[in-house]
XYZ file of C-alpha atoms in Angstrom:
561
model
C 0.459 14.303 27.740
C 0.662 16.017 23.663
C 0.714 12.342 22.076
C -2.899 11.152 23.537
C -3.785 14.785 21.722
C -2.151 13.342 18.771
C -3.861 9.689 19.245
C -7.098 11.095 20.285
C -7.448 13.710 17.365
C -6.477 10.633 14.838
C -8.629 7.955 16.488
C -11.585 10.362 16.560
C -11.397 11.504 13.126
C -11.254 7.679 12.229
C -14.396 6.986 13.538
C -16.254 9.701 11.893
C -14.513 8.168 9.047
C -15.539 4.253 9.317
C -19.407 5.347 10.639
C -20.788 8.183 9.005
C -18.377 9.276 5.776
C -18.087 5.741 4.518
C -21.943 4.621 5.449
C -23.206 7.142 3.166
C -20.516 6.648 0.570
C -21.156 3.401 0.364
C -24.947 3.581 0.497
C -25.610 6.390 -1.219
C -22.860 7.110 -4.189
C -21.301 3.829 -4.683
C -25.230 2.189 -3.772
C -23.363 -0.977 -2.503
C -25.651 -4.131 -3.146
C -25.674 -7.571 -1.282
C -27.942 -9.289 -4.556
C -24.871 -8.344 -6.872
C -23.321 -11.556 -7.543
C -19.510 -10.830 -7.524
C -16.856 -11.795 -9.415
C -15.774 -14.581 -6.641
C -18.556 -16.352 -7.319
C -19.410 -15.728 -11.221
C -15.787 -16.499 -12.095
C -14.770 -19.391 -9.286
C -12.071 -21.374 -10.697
C -10.541 -21.903 -7.360
C -6.625 -19.896 -7.344
C -8.105 -16.089 -8.253
C -11.471 -15.942 -7.951
C -12.139 -17.189 -4.271
C -15.155 -16.376 -2.269
C -13.382 -15.377 0.762
C -14.925 -14.491 4.559
C -14.645 -10.431 4.956
C -12.661 -11.070 7.893
C -9.637 -12.550 6.202
C -9.898 -10.779 3.116
C -9.572 -7.024 4.605
C -6.247 -9.320 6.227
C -4.913 -10.364 2.450
C -6.043 -6.693 1.926
C -4.585 -4.749 4.771
C -1.154 -6.367 4.666
C -1.057 -6.202 0.818
C -1.584 -2.521 0.313
C 0.690 -1.845 3.669
C 4.199 -2.741 3.825
C 6.311 -0.663 5.189
C 5.358 1.970 3.717
C 2.849 3.933 6.121
C 6.241 3.430 8.933
C 8.344 4.749 5.961
C 6.839 7.288 5.060
C 5.614 9.579 7.690
C 9.063 8.816 9.538
C 10.391 10.995 6.974
C 7.727 13.201 6.620
C 7.887 13.935 10.611
C 11.335 16.321 9.825
C 8.947 19.100 8.465
C 7.242 19.061 11.757
C 4.268 16.807 13.141
C 1.063 18.643 12.753
C 1.207 18.782 8.844
C 2.187 14.831 9.612
C -0.390 14.132 11.641
C -3.061 16.471 9.621
C -2.236 14.704 6.106
C -2.560 11.296 8.096
C -5.960 11.870 9.370
C -7.581 14.252 6.579
C -6.382 11.587 3.915
C -7.752 8.378 5.498
C -11.206 9.463 5.681
C -11.388 11.392 3.162
C -8.659 10.643 0.166
C -7.642 7.230 1.163
C -10.512 4.883 1.923
C -13.051 6.480 -0.281
C -9.797 5.559 -3.557
C -9.624 2.180 -1.763
C -13.503 1.409 -1.546
C -14.241 2.695 -4.714
C -11.703 0.852 -6.311
C -13.000 -2.099 -4.652
C -16.051 -1.633 -5.750
C -16.183 -0.474 -9.851
C -13.596 -3.433 -10.261
C -15.981 -6.373 -8.484
C -18.734 -4.844 -11.206
C -16.711 -5.192 -13.989
C -15.900 -8.804 -13.481
C -13.023 -8.066 -10.689
C -10.904 -5.901 -13.965
C -7.482 -4.403 -12.763
C -7.492 -0.646 -12.982
C -5.774 -0.841 -16.536
C -8.242 -3.041 -18.179
C -11.099 -1.336 -16.090
C -9.758 2.318 -17.523
C -10.637 1.111 -21.151
C -14.121 0.044 -20.421
C -15.010 3.649 -19.227
C -13.125 5.824 -20.746
C -11.165 4.305 -24.109
C -8.568 1.300 -24.729
C -5.740 4.579 -25.113
C -6.598 5.130 -21.868
C -5.665 1.969 -20.792
C -2.628 1.622 -22.385
C -1.220 4.236 -21.059
C -2.753 3.391 -17.434
C -1.150 0.049 -17.821
C 2.362 1.737 -18.423
C 2.320 3.509 -14.776
C 0.351 0.582 -12.886
C 3.332 -1.347 -14.356
C 5.904 0.479 -12.753
C 4.848 0.822 -10.064
C 4.869 -2.393 -9.134
C 8.415 -3.252 -10.624
C 9.797 -0.207 -7.746
C 8.215 -1.692 -5.083
C 8.881 -5.630 -5.446
C 12.486 -4.396 -7.099
C 12.660 -1.900 -3.615
C 10.844 -3.996 -0.986
C 13.132 -6.845 -1.452
C 15.723 -4.315 -0.518
C 14.019 -3.515 2.674
C 13.384 -7.300 3.798
C 17.570 -8.342 3.405
C 18.024 -5.116 4.800
C 16.207 -6.074 7.076
C 17.316 -9.850 7.807
C 20.850 -8.601 7.190
C 20.743 -5.539 10.503
C 18.382 -8.088 12.640
C 18.733 -11.620 12.933
C 16.963 -12.022 15.079
C 13.789 -11.579 12.902
C 14.476 -13.743 10.579
C 13.238 -17.164 12.298
C 9.626 -15.442 13.135
C 9.207 -14.326 9.277
C 10.293 -17.817 7.564
C 8.164 -19.436 10.921
C 4.650 -16.853 9.827
C 4.638 -18.437 5.924
C 4.870 -22.694 7.239
C 2.564 -21.617 9.953
C 0.238 -19.898 6.986
C 0.172 -22.939 4.988
C -1.429 -25.327 7.578
C -4.118 -22.548 8.580
C -4.575 -22.429 4.815
C -4.998 -26.481 4.656
C -7.646 -25.985 7.855
C -9.915 -23.557 6.486
C -9.850 -24.955 3.214
C -11.762 -27.929 5.370
C -14.371 -25.832 7.793
C -12.287 -25.489 10.049
C -13.718 -22.642 13.078
C -11.186 -18.712 11.764
C -11.444 -17.698 15.640
C -9.631 -20.324 17.382
C -7.270 -21.099 13.946
C -6.695 -17.066 14.681
C -5.606 -17.147 18.658
C -3.428 -20.194 17.854
C -1.542 -19.069 14.552
C -0.878 -15.665 16.376
C 0.283 -17.313 19.459
C 2.246 -19.737 17.514
C 4.314 -16.260 15.731
C 4.941 -14.519 18.860
C 6.206 -17.447 20.494
C 9.043 -17.289 17.560
C 9.468 -13.448 17.690
C 10.720 -14.296 21.187
C 12.394 -17.521 20.061
C 14.030 -14.970 17.300
C 14.915 -12.661 19.831
C 17.828 -15.296 21.310
C 18.701 -17.693 18.428
C 19.419 -15.070 15.791
C 20.336 -16.212 12.631
C 22.256 -15.155 9.526
C 23.357 -15.991 5.894
C 27.497 -16.334 5.004
C 28.459 -12.596 4.776
C 30.133 -14.279 1.409
C 27.870 -16.867 -0.933
C 27.900 -18.361 -4.260
C 29.893 -14.947 -4.604
C 27.809 -12.470 -3.557
C 26.817 -10.841 -0.678
C 24.087 -11.887 2.194
C 22.447 -9.201 1.141
C 22.042 -9.895 -2.426
C 21.480 -14.287 -1.502
C 18.605 -12.032 0.917
C 17.091 -10.626 -2.434
C 17.752 -13.604 -4.442
C 15.839 -16.538 -2.157
C 12.690 -13.534 -1.267
C 12.628 -13.420 -5.511
C 12.146 -17.179 -5.280
C 10.157 -16.979 -2.152
C 7.541 -14.499 -3.950
C 7.613 -16.310 -7.462
C 6.039 -19.784 -5.519
C 3.354 -17.549 -3.766
C 2.214 -15.863 -6.779
C 1.523 -18.579 -8.157
C -0.372 -21.314 -5.859
C -4.202 -20.617 -4.765
C -4.425 -17.695 -2.853
C -6.436 -19.808 -0.357
C -3.340 -21.779 -0.016
C -0.557 -18.749 1.309
C -1.227 -15.457 0.802
C -4.908 -14.839 2.328
C -3.816 -16.968 5.289
C -0.411 -15.508 5.722
C -2.388 -11.668 5.483
C -4.546 -12.444 8.062
C -1.755 -13.944 10.693
C -0.303 -10.702 9.564
C -3.496 -8.341 9.963
C -3.857 -10.033 13.506
C 0.121 -9.438 14.662
C -0.540 -6.053 13.419
C -3.671 -5.682 15.742
C -1.892 -6.791 18.547
C 1.143 -4.817 17.676
C -1.247 -1.599 17.640
C -2.782 -2.470 21.244
C 0.330 -2.543 22.262
C 2.275 0.724 20.489
C -1.431 2.605 21.079
C -1.679 1.192 24.642
C 1.136 2.286 26.055
C 0.119 5.695 25.160
C -2.287 5.687 26.953
C 0.301 3.809 29.742
C 3.256 6.467 29.527
C 1.913 9.382 27.767
C 5.100 10.832 26.469
C 6.061 14.165 25.813
C 6.835 14.889 22.141
C 9.846 16.541 21.224
C 9.790 16.778 17.258
C 8.235 20.916 16.635
C 5.598 20.593 15.554
C 6.654 22.604 12.487
C 10.446 22.331 11.470
C 11.938 26.008 11.496
C 15.351 24.187 11.828
C 15.546 22.222 8.479
C 18.407 22.205 6.164
C 19.142 24.946 3.265
C 18.750 22.018 0.611
C 14.780 20.487 1.932
C 12.279 20.322 -0.576
C 9.724 22.336 -0.177
C 6.680 20.841 2.070
C 3.933 21.266 -0.557
C 3.880 19.906 -2.787
C 6.799 17.335 -1.317
C 5.018 16.024 1.707
C 2.051 14.955 -0.422
C 4.189 12.100 -1.677
C 6.445 11.589 1.225
C 3.301 9.652 2.840
C 1.664 7.967 0.223
C 0.101 4.937 1.958
C -1.360 6.225 5.114
C -3.033 9.205 3.299
C -4.061 7.949 0.029
C -1.477 5.710 -2.085
C -1.825 4.332 -6.251
C -0.688 1.506 -5.113
C -3.817 0.777 -3.363
C -5.577 0.851 -6.359
C -4.363 -2.119 -7.881
C -4.679 -4.416 -5.369
C -8.047 -3.746 -4.205
C -8.779 -4.282 -8.292
C -6.066 -7.102 -9.080
C -6.851 -9.605 -5.988
C -9.098 -8.195 -3.190
C -12.067 -7.582 -5.727
C -11.615 -11.357 -7.310
C -12.213 -12.454 -3.604
C -15.285 -10.094 -2.252
C -18.090 -12.487 -0.970
C -20.395 -10.257 -1.418
C -20.400 -6.122 -2.050
C -21.229 -4.675 0.987
C -18.319 -6.402 2.390
C -16.757 -4.040 0.167
C -16.604 -1.249 2.795
C -15.215 -3.586 5.799
C -12.807 -4.294 3.668
C -11.471 -1.250 1.397
C -12.332 1.614 3.900
C -11.461 -0.157 7.589
C -8.095 -1.578 5.625
C -7.391 1.821 4.837
C -8.542 3.149 8.313
C -5.955 0.498 9.837
C -2.776 1.346 7.508
C -3.588 5.111 8.522
C -4.024 4.232 12.054
C -0.154 2.868 11.538
C 0.795 5.720 10.271
C -0.197 7.787 13.719
C 0.826 5.448 15.910
C 4.984 5.801 13.602
C 4.472 9.907 13.970
C 3.932 9.293 17.946
C 6.919 6.863 18.427
C 9.205 8.816 15.980
C 8.361 12.489 17.601
C 8.080 11.470 21.142
C 10.764 10.986 24.462
C 11.074 7.634 23.124
C 12.899 7.917 20.159
C 14.924 11.892 21.524
C 14.623 12.780 25.721
C 15.254 16.484 24.179
C 14.570 18.731 20.909
C 17.878 18.901 20.827
C 18.543 14.967 20.214
C 15.721 14.875 17.724
C 17.155 17.401 15.545
C 20.494 15.310 15.551
C 19.112 12.207 14.422
C 16.419 14.067 12.363
C 19.471 15.382 10.737
C 18.011 16.043 7.356
C 14.852 15.493 5.104
C 15.687 11.183 4.940
C 17.176 10.392 8.290
C 15.354 8.800 11.006
C 13.313 6.131 8.863
C 12.416 3.168 9.769
C 15.319 2.465 12.380
C 13.692 5.488 14.302
C 10.785 4.525 14.376
C 11.999 0.387 15.736
C 13.867 2.294 18.359
C 10.909 4.608 19.428
C 8.469 2.151 19.258
C 9.971 -0.157 20.761
C 11.845 2.191 23.921
C 7.863 2.782 24.475
C 6.430 -0.576 24.863
C 9.263 -1.291 27.239
C 8.232 1.034 29.279
C 4.471 1.119 29.020
C 4.187 -3.047 29.337
C 7.275 -3.828 30.758
C 8.426 -5.861 27.758
C 12.705 -6.238 27.422
C 13.279 -3.386 24.472
C 15.379 -6.239 22.263
C 12.237 -8.802 22.157
C 9.735 -5.665 21.258
C 12.781 -4.656 18.900
C 12.501 -7.842 17.706
C 8.685 -7.568 17.211
C 8.899 -4.678 15.403
C 11.232 -5.459 12.936
C 9.313 -8.348 12.293
C 6.268 -6.725 11.565
C 7.853 -4.207 8.799
C 8.948 -7.748 7.675
C 5.717 -9.716 7.229
C 4.227 -6.497 6.316
C 6.367 -5.711 3.045
C 7.223 -9.432 2.372
C 3.268 -10.056 1.920
C 3.359 -6.744 -0.590
C 6.055 -7.998 -2.492
C 4.033 -11.992 -2.231
C 0.669 -9.811 -3.446
C 2.970 -7.608 -6.456
C 4.528 -9.930 -7.890
C 1.014 -11.806 -8.565
C -0.239 -8.513 -9.707
C 2.723 -8.057 -12.413
C 2.026 -11.193 -13.541
C -1.249 -10.373 -13.673
C -0.734 -7.024 -16.145
C 1.855 -9.373 -18.173
C -0.781 -11.664 -19.229
C -3.219 -8.744 -19.984
C -0.378 -8.349 -22.311
C -0.724 -11.052 -23.394
C -4.532 -10.593 -24.361
C -4.464 -7.206 -25.264
C -1.686 -8.235 -27.844
C -2.746 -12.156 -29.041
C 0.468 -12.841 -27.407
C -0.572 -16.293 -26.295
C 2.954 -17.502 -24.659
C 2.439 -14.293 -21.987
C -1.330 -15.728 -21.469
C 0.398 -18.831 -19.578
C 0.942 -17.712 -15.590
C 4.236 -19.674 -15.405
C 6.181 -17.219 -18.150
C 4.139 -14.122 -16.705
C 5.724 -15.103 -13.565
C 9.210 -15.493 -14.634
C 8.933 -12.274 -16.895
C 8.426 -10.310 -13.388
C 10.384 -12.204 -11.449
C 12.878 -11.367 -14.311
C 12.066 -7.547 -14.697
C 12.805 -7.659 -10.823
C 15.739 -9.410 -10.632
C 17.191 -7.620 -13.991
C 16.347 -4.092 -12.038
C 17.481 -5.329 -8.772
C 21.174 -6.082 -10.589
C 21.807 -4.708 -13.526
C 21.477 -1.492 -12.262
C 22.742 -2.115 -8.790
C 25.419 -4.521 -9.645
C 26.143 -7.258 -7.202
C 24.692 -5.784 -4.522
C 21.050 -5.950 -5.799
C 19.943 -2.362 -4.858
C 19.254 -1.651 -7.807
C 15.666 -1.090 -7.538
C 16.813 1.942 -5.085
C 17.841 3.463 -8.491
C 14.274 4.675 -9.344
C 12.552 4.470 -5.970
C 12.745 8.318 -5.713
C 10.065 8.308 -8.603
C 7.229 6.110 -6.449
C 6.389 9.353 -4.691
C 5.109 11.195 -6.996
C 4.321 8.223 -9.652
C 2.486 6.045 -6.825
C 0.377 9.604 -5.894
C -0.646 10.097 -9.861
C -1.860 6.089 -9.981
C -3.895 7.173 -7.364
C -5.599 10.483 -9.322
C -6.797 8.400 -11.778
C -7.675 5.163 -10.132
C -9.779 8.488 -8.653
C -10.351 9.719 -11.867
C -11.511 6.580 -13.496
C -13.882 5.480 -9.988
C -15.550 9.251 -11.285
C -15.780 9.052 -15.495
C -18.165 5.643 -13.620
C -19.925 7.412 -11.737
C -21.201 9.809 -13.909
C -21.474 7.411 -16.780
C -24.159 6.145 -14.397
C -25.950 8.876 -13.225
C -24.741 9.564 -9.453
C -22.439 12.585 -8.216
C -18.626 12.118 -8.710
C -17.640 14.931 -6.339
C -16.649 12.810 -3.559
C -14.127 11.467 -5.911
C -13.362 14.404 -8.268
C -12.211 15.886 -5.781
C -9.923 14.749 -3.714
C -8.096 13.208 -7.285
C -7.640 16.616 -8.056
C -5.753 17.734 -5.140
C -3.953 15.037 -5.561
C -2.912 15.138 -9.186
C -1.767 18.928 -8.309
C 0.439 17.354 -6.006
C 1.951 14.868 -7.680
C 2.380 16.417 -10.573
C 3.581 19.556 -9.104
C 6.438 17.656 -7.316
C 7.134 15.257 -10.263
C 8.220 18.153 -12.551
C 10.149 19.686 -9.066
C 12.054 15.872 -9.009
C 11.656 16.176 -12.976
C 13.820 19.163 -12.490
C 16.650 17.870 -10.153
C 16.811 14.886 -12.324
C 18.010 16.836 -15.206
C 20.368 19.228 -13.058
C 22.596 15.946 -11.734
C 22.477 14.406 -14.940
C 20.186 11.162 -13.800
C 19.370 10.724 -17.531
C 17.213 7.315 -16.618
C 14.981 8.958 -13.909
C 14.784 12.350 -16.541
C 12.965 10.307 -19.169
C 11.294 7.911 -16.606
C 9.509 10.507 -14.674
C 8.857 12.522 -18.214
C 7.029 9.080 -19.571
C 4.960 9.005 -15.962
C 3.934 13.183 -16.200
C 2.807 12.450 -20.428
C 0.836 9.487 -19.404
C -1.197 11.193 -16.630
C -1.682 14.430 -18.945
C -2.720 12.080 -21.780
C -5.418 9.948 -19.520
C -6.689 13.130 -17.736
C -7.589 14.816 -21.754
C -9.037 10.993 -22.036
C -11.163 10.601 -19.607
C -11.937 15.198 -20.558
C -13.066 14.177 -23.787
C -15.580 11.312 -22.031
C -17.147 13.464 -19.845
C -17.617 16.094 -22.558
C -19.119 13.289 -24.866
C -21.357 11.723 -22.610
C -22.918 15.272 -21.321
C -22.984 16.472 -25.231
C -25.433 13.270 -25.558
C -27.710 13.265 -22.448
C -28.048 16.738 -23.296
C -29.486 16.359 -27.273
C -31.004 13.421 -25.470
C -32.667 14.934 -23.632
C -33.600 18.125 -25.414
C -35.426 15.090 -27.944
C -37.490 13.722 -25.626
């Protein structure tokens, strides 16, 4: 029965965020204007800048930012107890993530679709851009390298997910062509989702797998190579051809998945077996503060969202007011996924007793995606009468498709960053999209195989840095938005307050991790962590200098009048 209370608390909170808080911010603070000519129209090139239906763009944005993170983070953080995890997901979605994502989308669209890195130069200064882009590139490298491993592991562990995952790409290509020819969206959506679910059913009875060894590599390593080849091709295609329709279909698939999961909660009304506050954590478990706030990133607030908002979504915004629907509602969707993940990994559908739950969650990091798939599939099976095997395939495909769309967008965004470096340093070779893509893929594969050997798991080596680095990036994005608002003469407290909290938690977590890496003798992570911490301090000092100078100039101007 406690699960109903959790769900109702989250739904009511997020409805308030959508209907009240986001409306206030969009109209009174950002002052979104339908008459403003968005970059999608001003710079329409049919490849990256393309005016897009807001529902289709929401699908792209939502599935690009979601990935597997709103499942992984909450499924790990519940170890500290479900109460703090639920509070951070709900409050973070309403007052942090929604404003961060919508704000990045709005600020970028007001500056010709510039990425947050390029935008930081316009708003704060040249040095800030160089510093900002270091953090952005590191986050993208981490996400792409690790999500390749996550998908490969899922394919190996759940071969029933292989057929529907690749079938979704074929369906998206067809839908992209039909949308280009003005075929109505609704019937295409229904048909596309129906085909996807038919392949999920087929996949559960027709699993596909690579040979355990091929070309001297394991099946997992071969999947990693195949996935990056696909991501390279996908990132070069026009957004309307694959990225938009695939992400939209995935978004619809997630909506169906959320309906099944939330509906099952109301039917079954499962009890919660996880502790509200876990008092039985093992001795070496890090403190809940600040680690909770970097463990749950996507689903509460995430710097990666700002990269997507300003990297791809802002270039496809048809009307500026669509930014609220795409940005804030995208964050709400992700918060809803994080919330139902917490229910799935906390209830009797995962463990029938508190003792069994503690066996599954024996330490921080246990449970994770496996716990979500097990708990979620049992919940769907009990609520809807669907076989547990089909339900497990459905959820495994959800994880794979989300991680895959994040990889698609992530590689495209890496390409943008490299091309921007070409512009900054006048290196014409880097401006070439094919060269930039090859460099992006090369960096990911170098990390995957250079640091991880033949297993291809090298990205996992720097993944422990992701939490603090990602949240520092979120705070820097909120900082850029705040400085822009101050320059416009508008109130910046709605972005400065969440920025200050996230920065404090993330910086504190980064310092704790730095000590941990030093004690382990992990010098690569020591160096990277130090770089991120120093860069964040320098960006904050640059911003403070700009704000101080702005207020001083304004004061002098006022006294002169």
